[in-house]
mmCIF file of C-alpha atoms and ligand atoms in Angstrom:
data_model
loop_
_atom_site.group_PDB
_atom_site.id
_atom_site.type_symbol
_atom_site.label_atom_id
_atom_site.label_comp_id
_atom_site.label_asym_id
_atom_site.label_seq_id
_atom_site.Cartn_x
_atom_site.Cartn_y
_atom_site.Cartn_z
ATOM 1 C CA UNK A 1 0.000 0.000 0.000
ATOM 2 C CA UNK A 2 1.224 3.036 -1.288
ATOM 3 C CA UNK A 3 0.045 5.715 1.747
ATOM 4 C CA UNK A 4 -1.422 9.028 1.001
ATOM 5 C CA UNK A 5 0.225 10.791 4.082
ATOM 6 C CA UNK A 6 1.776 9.569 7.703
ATOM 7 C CA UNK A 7 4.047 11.205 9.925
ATOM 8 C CA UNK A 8 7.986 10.494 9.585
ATOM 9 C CA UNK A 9 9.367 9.792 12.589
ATOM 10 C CA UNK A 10 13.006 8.941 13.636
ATOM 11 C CA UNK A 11 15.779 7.879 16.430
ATOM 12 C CA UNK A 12 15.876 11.825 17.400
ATOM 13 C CA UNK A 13 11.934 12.274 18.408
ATOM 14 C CA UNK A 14 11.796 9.263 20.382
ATOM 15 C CA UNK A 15 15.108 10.218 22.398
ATOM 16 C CA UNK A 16 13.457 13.725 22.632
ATOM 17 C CA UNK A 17 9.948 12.063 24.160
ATOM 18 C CA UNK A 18 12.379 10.085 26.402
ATOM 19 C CA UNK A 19 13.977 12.934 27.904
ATOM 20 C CA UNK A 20 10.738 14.581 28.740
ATOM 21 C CA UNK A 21 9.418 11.607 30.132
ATOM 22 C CA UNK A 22 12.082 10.644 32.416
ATOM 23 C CA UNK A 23 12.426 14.592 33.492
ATOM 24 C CA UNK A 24 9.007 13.487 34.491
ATOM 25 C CA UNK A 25 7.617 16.946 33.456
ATOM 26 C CA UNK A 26 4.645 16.592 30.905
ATOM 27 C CA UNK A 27 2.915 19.625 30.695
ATOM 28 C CA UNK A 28 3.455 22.776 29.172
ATOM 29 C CA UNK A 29 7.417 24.214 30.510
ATOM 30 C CA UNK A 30 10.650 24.558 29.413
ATOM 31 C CA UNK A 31 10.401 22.655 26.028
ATOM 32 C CA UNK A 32 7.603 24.466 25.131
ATOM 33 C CA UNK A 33 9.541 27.632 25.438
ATOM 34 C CA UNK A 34 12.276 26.135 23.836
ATOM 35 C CA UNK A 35 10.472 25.029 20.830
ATOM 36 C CA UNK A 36 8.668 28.911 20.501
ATOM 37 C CA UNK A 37 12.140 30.391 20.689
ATOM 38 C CA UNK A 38 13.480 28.010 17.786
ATOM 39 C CA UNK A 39 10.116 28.904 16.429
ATOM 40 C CA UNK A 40 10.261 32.587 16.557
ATOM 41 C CA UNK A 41 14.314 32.437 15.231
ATOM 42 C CA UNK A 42 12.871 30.886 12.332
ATOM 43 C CA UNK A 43 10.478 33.380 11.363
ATOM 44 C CA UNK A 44 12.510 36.164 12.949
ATOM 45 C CA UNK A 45 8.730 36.926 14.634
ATOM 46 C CA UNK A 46 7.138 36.226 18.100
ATOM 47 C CA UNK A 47 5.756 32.801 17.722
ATOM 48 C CA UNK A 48 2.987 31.183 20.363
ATOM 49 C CA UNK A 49 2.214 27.317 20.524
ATOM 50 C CA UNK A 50 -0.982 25.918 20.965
ATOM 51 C CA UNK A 51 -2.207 22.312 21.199
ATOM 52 C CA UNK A 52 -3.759 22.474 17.520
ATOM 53 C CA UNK A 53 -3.657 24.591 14.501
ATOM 54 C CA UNK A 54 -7.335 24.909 15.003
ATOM 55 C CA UNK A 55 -6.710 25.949 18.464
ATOM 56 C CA UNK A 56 -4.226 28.681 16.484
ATOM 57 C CA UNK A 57 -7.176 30.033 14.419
ATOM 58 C CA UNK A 58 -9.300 30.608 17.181
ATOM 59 C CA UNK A 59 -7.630 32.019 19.773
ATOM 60 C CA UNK A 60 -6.133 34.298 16.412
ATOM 61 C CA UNK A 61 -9.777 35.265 15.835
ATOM 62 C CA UNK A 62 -10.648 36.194 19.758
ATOM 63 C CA UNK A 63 -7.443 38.345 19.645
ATOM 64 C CA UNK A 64 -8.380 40.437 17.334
ATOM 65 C CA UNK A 65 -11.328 41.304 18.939
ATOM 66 C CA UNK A 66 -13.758 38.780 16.168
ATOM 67 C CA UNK A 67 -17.016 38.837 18.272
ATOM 68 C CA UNK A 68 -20.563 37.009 18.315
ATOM 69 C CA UNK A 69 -22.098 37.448 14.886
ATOM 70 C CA UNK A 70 -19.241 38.978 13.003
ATOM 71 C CA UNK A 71 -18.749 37.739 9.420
ATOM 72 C CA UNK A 72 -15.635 36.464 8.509
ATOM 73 C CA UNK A 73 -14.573 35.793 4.744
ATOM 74 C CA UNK A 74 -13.275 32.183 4.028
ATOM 75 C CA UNK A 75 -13.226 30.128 1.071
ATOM 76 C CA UNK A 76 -15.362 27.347 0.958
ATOM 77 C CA UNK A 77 -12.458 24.570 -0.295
ATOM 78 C CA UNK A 78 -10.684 24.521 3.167
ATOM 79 C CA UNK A 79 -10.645 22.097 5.944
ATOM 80 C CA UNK A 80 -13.511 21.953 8.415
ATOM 81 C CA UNK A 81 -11.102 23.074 11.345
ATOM 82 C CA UNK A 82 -11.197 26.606 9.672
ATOM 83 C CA UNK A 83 -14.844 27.071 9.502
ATOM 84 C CA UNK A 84 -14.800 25.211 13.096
ATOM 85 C CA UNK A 85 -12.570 27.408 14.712
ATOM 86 C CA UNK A 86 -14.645 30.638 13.158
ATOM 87 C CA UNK A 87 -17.929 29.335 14.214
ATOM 88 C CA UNK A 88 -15.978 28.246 18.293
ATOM 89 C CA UNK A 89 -16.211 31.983 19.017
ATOM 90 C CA UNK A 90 -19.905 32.817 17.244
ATOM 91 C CA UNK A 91 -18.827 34.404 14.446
ATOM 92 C CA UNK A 92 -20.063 33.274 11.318
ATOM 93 C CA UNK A 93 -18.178 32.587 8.412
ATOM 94 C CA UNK A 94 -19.263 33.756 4.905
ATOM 95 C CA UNK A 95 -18.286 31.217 2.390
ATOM 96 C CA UNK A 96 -16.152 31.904 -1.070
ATOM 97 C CA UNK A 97 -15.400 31.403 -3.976
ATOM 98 C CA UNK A 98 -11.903 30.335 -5.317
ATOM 99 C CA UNK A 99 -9.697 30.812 -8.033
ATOM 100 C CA UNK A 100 -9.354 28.096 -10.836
ATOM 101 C CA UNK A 101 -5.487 28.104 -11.289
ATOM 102 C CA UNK A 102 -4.616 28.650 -7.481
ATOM 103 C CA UNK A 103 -7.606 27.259 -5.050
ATOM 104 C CA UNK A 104 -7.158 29.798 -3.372
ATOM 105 C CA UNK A 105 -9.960 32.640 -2.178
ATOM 106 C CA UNK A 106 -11.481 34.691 -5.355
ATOM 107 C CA UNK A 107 -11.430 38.025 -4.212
ATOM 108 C CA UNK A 108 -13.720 39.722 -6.341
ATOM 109 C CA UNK A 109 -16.544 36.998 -5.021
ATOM 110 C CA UNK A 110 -15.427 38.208 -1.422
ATOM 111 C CA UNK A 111 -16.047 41.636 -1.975
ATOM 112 C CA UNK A 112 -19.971 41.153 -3.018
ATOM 113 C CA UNK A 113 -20.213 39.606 0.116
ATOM 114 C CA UNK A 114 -18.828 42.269 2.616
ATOM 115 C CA UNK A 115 -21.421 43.919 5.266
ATOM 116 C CA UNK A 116 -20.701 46.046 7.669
ATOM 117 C CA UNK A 117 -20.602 42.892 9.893
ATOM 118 C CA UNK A 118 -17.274 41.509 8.015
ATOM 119 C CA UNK A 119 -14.648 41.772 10.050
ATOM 120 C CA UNK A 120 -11.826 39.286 8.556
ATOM 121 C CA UNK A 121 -10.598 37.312 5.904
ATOM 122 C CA UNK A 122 -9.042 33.454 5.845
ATOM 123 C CA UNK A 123 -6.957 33.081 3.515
ATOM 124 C CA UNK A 124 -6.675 29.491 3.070
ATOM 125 C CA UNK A 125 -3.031 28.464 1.697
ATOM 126 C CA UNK A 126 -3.989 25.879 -0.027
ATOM 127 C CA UNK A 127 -1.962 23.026 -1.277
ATOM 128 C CA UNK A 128 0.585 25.242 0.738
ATOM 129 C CA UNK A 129 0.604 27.982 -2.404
ATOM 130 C CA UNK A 130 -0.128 31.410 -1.425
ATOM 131 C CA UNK A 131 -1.870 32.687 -4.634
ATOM 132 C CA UNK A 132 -1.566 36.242 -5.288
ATOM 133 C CA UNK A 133 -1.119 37.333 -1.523
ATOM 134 C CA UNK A 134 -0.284 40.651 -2.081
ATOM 135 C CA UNK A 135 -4.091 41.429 -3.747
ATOM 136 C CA UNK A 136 -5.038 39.232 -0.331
ATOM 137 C CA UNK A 137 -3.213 42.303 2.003
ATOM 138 C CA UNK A 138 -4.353 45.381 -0.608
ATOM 139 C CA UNK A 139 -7.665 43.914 -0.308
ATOM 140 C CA UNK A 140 -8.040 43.219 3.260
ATOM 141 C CA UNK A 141 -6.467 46.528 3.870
ATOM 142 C CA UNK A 142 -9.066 48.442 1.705
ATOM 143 C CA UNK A 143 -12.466 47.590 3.185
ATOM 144 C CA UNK A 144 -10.374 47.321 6.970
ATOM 145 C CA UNK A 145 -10.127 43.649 7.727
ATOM 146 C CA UNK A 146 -7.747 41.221 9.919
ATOM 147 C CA UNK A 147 -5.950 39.476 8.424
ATOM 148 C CA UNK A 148 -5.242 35.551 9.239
ATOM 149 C CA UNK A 149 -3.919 33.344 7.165
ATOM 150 C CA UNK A 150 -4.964 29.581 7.449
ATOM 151 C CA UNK A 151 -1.203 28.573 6.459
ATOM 152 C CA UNK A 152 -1.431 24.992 8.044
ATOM 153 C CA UNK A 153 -0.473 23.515 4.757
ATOM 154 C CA UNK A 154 2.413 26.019 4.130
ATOM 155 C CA UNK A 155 4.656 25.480 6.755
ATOM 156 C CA UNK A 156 8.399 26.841 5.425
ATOM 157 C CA UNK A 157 6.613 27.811 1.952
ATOM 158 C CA UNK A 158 7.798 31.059 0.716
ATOM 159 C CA UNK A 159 6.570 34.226 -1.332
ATOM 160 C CA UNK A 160 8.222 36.745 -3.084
ATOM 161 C CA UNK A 161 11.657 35.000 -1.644
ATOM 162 C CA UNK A 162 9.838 35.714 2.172
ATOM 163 C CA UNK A 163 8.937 33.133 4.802
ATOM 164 C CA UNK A 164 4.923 32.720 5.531
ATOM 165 C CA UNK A 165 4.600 33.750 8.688
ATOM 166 C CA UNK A 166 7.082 36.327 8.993
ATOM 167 C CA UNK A 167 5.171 39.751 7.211
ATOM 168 C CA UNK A 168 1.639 40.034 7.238
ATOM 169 C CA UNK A 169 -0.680 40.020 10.039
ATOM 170 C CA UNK A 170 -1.254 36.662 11.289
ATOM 171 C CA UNK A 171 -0.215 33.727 10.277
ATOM 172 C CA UNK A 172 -1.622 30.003 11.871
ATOM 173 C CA UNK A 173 0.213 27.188 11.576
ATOM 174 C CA UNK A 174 -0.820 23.458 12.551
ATOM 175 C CA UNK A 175 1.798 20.732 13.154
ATOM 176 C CA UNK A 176 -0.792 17.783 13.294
ATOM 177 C CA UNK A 177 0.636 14.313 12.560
ATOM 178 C CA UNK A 178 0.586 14.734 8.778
ATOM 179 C CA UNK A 179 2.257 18.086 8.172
ATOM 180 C CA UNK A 180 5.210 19.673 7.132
ATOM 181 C CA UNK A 181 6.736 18.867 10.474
ATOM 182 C CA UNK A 182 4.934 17.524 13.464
ATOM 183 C CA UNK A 183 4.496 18.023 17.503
ATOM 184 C CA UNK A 184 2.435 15.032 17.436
ATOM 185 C CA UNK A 185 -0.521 17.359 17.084
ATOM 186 C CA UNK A 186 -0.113 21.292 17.751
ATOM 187 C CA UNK A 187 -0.337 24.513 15.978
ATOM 188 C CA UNK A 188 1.614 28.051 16.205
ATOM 189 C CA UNK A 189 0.366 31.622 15.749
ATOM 190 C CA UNK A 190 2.641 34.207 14.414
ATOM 191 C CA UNK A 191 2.860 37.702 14.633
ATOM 192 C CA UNK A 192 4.202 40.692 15.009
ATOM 193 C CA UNK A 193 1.237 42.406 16.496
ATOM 194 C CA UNK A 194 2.179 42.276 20.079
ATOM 195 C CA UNK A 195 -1.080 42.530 21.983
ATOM 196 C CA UNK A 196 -2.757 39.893 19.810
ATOM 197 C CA UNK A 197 0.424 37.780 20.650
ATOM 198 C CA UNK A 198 -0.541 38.679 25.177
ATOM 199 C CA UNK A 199 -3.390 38.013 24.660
ATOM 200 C CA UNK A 200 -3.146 34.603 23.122
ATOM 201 C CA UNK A 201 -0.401 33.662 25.671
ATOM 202 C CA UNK A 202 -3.168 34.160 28.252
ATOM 203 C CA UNK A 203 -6.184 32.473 26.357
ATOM 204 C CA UNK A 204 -4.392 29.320 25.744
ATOM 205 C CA UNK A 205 -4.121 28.858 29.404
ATOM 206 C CA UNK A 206 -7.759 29.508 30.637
ATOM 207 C CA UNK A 207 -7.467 33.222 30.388
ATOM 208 C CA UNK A 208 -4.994 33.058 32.899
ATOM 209 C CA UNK A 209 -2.560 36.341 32.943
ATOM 210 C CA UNK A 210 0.645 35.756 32.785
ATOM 211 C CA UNK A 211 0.787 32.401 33.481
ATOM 212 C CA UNK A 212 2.890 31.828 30.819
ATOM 213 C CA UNK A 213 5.701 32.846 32.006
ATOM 214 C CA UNK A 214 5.492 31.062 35.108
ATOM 215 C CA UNK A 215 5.243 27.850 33.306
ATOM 216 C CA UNK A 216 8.126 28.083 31.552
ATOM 217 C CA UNK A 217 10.128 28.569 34.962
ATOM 218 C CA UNK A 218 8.327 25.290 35.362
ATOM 219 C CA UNK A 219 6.217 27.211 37.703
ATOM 220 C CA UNK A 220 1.884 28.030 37.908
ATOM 221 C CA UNK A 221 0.329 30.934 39.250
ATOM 222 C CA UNK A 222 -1.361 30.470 41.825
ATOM 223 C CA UNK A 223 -3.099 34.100 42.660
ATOM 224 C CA UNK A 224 -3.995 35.277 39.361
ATOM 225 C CA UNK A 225 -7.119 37.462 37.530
ATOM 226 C CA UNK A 226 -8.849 36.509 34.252
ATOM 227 C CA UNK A 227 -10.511 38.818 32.017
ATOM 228 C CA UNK A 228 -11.949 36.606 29.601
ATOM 229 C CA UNK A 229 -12.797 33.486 28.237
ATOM 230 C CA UNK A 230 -10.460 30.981 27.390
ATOM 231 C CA UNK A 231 -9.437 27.331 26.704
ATOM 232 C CA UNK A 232 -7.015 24.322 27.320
ATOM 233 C CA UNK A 233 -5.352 24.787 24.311
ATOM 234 C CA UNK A 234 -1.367 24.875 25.760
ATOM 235 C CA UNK A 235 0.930 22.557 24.301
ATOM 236 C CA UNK A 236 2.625 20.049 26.373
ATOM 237 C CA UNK A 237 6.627 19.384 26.466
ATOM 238 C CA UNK A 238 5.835 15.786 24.806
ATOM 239 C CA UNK A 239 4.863 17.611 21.895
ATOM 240 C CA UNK A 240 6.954 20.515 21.541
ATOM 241 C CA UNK A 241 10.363 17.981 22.250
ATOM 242 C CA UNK A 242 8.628 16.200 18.870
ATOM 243 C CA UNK A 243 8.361 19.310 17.175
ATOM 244 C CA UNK A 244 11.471 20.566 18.245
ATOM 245 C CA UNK A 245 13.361 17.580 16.143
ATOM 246 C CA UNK A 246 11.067 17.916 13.412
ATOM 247 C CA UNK A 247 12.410 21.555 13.134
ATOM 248 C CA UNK A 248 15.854 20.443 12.886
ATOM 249 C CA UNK A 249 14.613 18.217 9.852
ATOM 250 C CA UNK A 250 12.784 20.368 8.151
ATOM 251 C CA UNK A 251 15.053 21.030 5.664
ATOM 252 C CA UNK A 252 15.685 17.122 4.675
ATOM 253 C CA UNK A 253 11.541 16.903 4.464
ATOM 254 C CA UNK A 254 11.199 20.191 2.403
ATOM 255 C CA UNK A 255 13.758 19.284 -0.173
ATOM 256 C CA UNK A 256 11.983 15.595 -0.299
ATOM 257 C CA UNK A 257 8.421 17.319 -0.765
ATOM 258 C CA UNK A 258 9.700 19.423 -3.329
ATOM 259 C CA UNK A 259 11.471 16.915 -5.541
ATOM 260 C CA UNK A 260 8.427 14.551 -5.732
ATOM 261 C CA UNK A 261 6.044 17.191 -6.119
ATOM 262 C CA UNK A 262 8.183 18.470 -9.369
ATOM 263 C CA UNK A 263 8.450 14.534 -10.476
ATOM 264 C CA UNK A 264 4.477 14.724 -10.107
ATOM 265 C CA UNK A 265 4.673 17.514 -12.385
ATOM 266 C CA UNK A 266 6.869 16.374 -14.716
ATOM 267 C CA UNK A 267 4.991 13.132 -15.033
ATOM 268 C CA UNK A 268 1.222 14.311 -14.951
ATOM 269 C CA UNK A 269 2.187 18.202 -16.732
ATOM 270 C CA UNK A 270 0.927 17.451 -20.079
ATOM 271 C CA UNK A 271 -1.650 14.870 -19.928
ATOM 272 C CA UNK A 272 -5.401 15.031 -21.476
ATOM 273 C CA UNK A 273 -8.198 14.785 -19.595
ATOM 274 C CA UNK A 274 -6.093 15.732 -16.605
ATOM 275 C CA UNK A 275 -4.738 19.478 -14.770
ATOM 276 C CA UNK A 276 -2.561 20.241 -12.314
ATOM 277 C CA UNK A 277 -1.714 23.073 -10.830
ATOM 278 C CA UNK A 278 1.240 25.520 -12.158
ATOM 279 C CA UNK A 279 3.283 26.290 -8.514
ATOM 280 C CA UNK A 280 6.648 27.185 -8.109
ATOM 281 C CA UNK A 281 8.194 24.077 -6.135
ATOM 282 C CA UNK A 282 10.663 25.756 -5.129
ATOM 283 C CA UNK A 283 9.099 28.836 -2.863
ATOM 284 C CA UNK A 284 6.115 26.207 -2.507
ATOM 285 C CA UNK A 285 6.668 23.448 0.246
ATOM 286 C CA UNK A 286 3.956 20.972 -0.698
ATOM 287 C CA UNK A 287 1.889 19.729 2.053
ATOM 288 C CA UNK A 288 -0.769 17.622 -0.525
ATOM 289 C CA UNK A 289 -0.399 17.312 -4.308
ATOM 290 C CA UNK A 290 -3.767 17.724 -6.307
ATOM 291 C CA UNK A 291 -4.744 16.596 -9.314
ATOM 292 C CA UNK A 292 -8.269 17.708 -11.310
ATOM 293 C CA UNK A 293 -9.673 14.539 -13.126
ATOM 294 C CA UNK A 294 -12.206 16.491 -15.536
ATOM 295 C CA UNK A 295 -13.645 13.617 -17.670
ATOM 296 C CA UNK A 296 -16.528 13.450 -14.453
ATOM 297 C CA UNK A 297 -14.855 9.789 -13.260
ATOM 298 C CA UNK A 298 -13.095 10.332 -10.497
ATOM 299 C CA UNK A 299 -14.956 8.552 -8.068
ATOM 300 C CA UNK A 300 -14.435 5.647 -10.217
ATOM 301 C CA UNK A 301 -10.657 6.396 -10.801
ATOM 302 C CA UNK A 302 -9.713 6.486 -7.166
ATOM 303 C CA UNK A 303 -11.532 2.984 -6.476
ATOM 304 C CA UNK A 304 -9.581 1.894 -9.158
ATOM 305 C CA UNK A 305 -6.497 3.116 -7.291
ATOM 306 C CA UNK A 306 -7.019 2.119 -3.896
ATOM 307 C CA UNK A 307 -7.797 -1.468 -5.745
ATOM 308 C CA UNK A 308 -4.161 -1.307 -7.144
ATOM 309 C CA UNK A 309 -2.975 -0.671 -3.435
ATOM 310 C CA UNK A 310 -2.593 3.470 -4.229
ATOM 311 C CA UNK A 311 -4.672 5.424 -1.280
ATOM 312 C CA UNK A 312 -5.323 8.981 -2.261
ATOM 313 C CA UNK A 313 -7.532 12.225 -1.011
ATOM 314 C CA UNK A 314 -10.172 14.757 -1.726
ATOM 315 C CA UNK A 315 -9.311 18.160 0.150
ATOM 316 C CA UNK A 316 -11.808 18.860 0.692
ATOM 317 C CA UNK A 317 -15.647 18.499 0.757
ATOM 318 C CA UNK A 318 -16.560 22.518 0.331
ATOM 319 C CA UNK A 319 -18.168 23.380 3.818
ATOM 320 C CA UNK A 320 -20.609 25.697 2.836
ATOM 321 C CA UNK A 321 -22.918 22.054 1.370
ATOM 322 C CA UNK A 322 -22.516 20.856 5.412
ATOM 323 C CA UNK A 323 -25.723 21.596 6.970
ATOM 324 C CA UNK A 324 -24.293 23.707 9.754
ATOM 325 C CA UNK A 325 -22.851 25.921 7.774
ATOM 326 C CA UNK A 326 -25.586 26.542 5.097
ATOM 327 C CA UNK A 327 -26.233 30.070 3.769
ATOM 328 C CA UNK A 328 -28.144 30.890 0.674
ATOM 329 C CA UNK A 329 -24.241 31.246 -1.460
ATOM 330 C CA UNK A 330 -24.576 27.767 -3.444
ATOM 331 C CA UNK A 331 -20.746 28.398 -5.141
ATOM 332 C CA UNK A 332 -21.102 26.871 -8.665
ATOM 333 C CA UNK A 333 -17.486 26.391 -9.277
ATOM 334 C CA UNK A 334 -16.483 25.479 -5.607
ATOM 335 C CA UNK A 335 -18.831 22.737 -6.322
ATOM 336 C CA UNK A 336 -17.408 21.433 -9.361
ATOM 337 C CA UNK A 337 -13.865 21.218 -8.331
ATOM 338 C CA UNK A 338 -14.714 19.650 -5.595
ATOM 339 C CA UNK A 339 -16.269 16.964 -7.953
ATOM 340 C CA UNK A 340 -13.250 16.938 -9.400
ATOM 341 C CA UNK A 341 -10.264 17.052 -7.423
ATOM 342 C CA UNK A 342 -8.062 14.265 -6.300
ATOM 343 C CA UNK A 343 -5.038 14.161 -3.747
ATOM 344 C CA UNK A 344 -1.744 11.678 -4.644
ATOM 345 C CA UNK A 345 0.615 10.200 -2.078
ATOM 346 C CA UNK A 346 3.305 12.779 -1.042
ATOM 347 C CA UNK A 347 5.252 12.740 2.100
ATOM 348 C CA UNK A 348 8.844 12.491 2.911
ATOM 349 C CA UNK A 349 9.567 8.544 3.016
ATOM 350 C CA UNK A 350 8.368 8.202 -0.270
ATOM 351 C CA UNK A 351 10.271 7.397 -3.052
ATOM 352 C CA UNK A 352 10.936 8.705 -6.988
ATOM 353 C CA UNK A 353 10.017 5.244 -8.029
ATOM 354 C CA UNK A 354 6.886 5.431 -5.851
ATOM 355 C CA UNK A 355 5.508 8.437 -7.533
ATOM 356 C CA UNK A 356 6.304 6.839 -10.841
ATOM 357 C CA UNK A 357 4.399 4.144 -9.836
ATOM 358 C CA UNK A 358 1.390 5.984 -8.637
ATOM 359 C CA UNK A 359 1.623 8.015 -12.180
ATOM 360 C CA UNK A 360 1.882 4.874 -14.287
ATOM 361 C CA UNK A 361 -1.190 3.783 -12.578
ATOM 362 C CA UNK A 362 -3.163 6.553 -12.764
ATOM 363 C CA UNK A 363 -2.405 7.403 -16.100
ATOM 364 C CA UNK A 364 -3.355 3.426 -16.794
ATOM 365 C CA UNK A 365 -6.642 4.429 -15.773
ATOM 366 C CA UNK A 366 -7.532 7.906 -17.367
HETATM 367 C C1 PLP B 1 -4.662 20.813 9.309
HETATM 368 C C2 PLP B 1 -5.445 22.018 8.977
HETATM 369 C C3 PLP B 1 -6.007 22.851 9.967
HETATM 370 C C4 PLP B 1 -6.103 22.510 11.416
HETATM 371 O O1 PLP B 1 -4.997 22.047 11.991
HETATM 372 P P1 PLP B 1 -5.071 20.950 13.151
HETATM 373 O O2 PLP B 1 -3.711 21.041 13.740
HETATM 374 O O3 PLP B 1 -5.340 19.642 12.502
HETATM 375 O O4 PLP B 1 -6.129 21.363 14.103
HETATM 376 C C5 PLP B 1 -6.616 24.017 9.556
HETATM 377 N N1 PLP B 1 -6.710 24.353 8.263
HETATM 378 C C6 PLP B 1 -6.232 23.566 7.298
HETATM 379 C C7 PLP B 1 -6.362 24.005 5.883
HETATM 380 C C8 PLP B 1 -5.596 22.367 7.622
HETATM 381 O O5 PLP B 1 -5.142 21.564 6.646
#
């Protein structure tokens, strides 16, 4: 069986788990400020962990002051968690449109859909490829929106020759099991926007102030005020000792994701009946690889392929046809990509002669 994703774990993150275990010191401490430092080096900005990159999202969207009934711009094509973590804090998010060559939010679709109730926009890096983000920032910037980008897929991608995550206004990571590195699960916020980055320090730990900083003297708080709600959402030091080897990897998995995404499009480029999309693989650090089957069979074409022992993907059901997020926006084209879209194998521990064999069997099938 040829696997779609899985993690890619060595030697270094189970010495890492060891240490934390027999230091006999699980929670969130010293490796969690460890792992934010490394973190924040990276993207030369302030970076906060959280125990999900949905957790990320919404604690991103109470920071900036997102409240009950606010509208919040998202495409449609995007994992549940970022509708999820829109709808944890009563706002409601207003479903898009996206482009055909990029997947990723069509602006001009966004903009007959502001109120005076929009207060954000999502943009959803999808397939880890920005799009055109500076239209994203003149856009959000004209009709006076936040600004946080879903970049859980585009961990280390770059833009214009510039890290995600460090310019803009927010950026969310997630470091689930499946993506460009791991903490076993966990997510980051980055930002440069100091009070948003307080305030989630405090949120993540119950609205707590300041704890924080107490825990990573290994200490808790133990008089204390809260002036808010918040959540559980901390990361623990078993995760961030994972994540904290999966940094020091990430340039082995990035160069692997990038040469088999490239041999993808080298092999599947100039096929009939098939499209793929145009990124450059070498600012883009590819989380998924998608292919659009648009003869109408690709149902049929992935049974065929998980027959042959080849798993693969859609990414992703469109939210706005769940019934808890239905509006009167029915998104034509949303609708048809997603009818047509299909995700290959890609993660480190494959091989060249894997994707070559997932090619020669899909293209067997077309
Ligand atoms: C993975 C993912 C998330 C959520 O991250 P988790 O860490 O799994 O909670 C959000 N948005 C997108 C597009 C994702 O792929």
């Amino acid at each position: 069986m040829i696997r779609l994703s899985k993690s890619v774990i060595g030697q270094d993150e189970i010495k890492a788990i060891t240490r934390v275990l027999q230091d006999e010191f699980l929670g969130m401490g010293v490796e969690v400020q460890k792992f934010e430092e490394e973190l924040s080096t990276f993207f030369g900005r302030e970076t906060i962990c959280v125990n999900s990159g949905t957790a990320a999202l919404q604690l991103a969207l109470q920071a900036t002051d997102i409240k009950r009934g606010d509208e919040v711009l998202v495409q449609s094509l995007t994992f549940l968690a970022t509708f999820q973590a829109i709808s944890a804090i009563g706002a409601i998010p207003i479903p898009c449109e996206v482009y055909e060559n990029t997947f990723t939010i069509d602006l001009e679709d966004a903009k007959s859909k502001i109120t005076t109730k929009t207060k954000a926009i999502i943009p959803v890096h999808y397939a880890s490829n920005v799009g055109n983000l500076d239209d994203i920032y003149e856009f959000a910037n004209k009709y006076n929106l936040r600004i946080i980008e879903d970049a859980a897929h585009a961990f280390g991608t770059k833009y214009k020759n510039r890290r995600i995550g460090s310019f803009g206004d927010i950026a969310c990571f997630s470091f689930d099991g499946i993506k460009n590195i791991t903490s076993g699960e966990g997510g980051g916020v980055v930002s440069n926007d100091a009070a948003v980055i307080q305030k989630i320090k405090n949120l993540r730990l119950l609205g707590v102030e300041n704890d924080s900083d107490n825990r990573y003297q290994n200490k808790r708080s133990w008089d204390f005020d809260v002036v808010e709600q918040g959540w559980r959402f901390h990361m623990s030091n078993i995760m961030a000792a994972i994540g904290r080897s999966q940094l020091k990897k990430f340039d082995l998995f990035k160069a692997k994701r990038q040469l088999l995404a490239k041999h993808y499009v080298e092999r599947l480029g100039k096929i009939d009946g098939l499209k793929i999309f145009d990124f450059n693989y070498d600012e883009v650090v590819p989380h998924i690889f998608v292919v659009r089957i648009l003869r109408g069979d690709r149902d049929d074409i992935r049974e065929k392929l998980q027959n042959e022992g080849i798993q693969t993907g859609i990414h992703y059901k469109p939210n706005h046809l769940l019934s808890f997020y239905k509006t009167n926006y029915t998104l034509p084209l949303t609708k048809k990509y997603y009818s047509e879209i299909l995700t290959l194998p890609l993660h480190p521990d494959l091989s060249l002669e894997n994707v070559d064999d997932v090619c020669d069997t899909l293209l067997s099938k077309l």
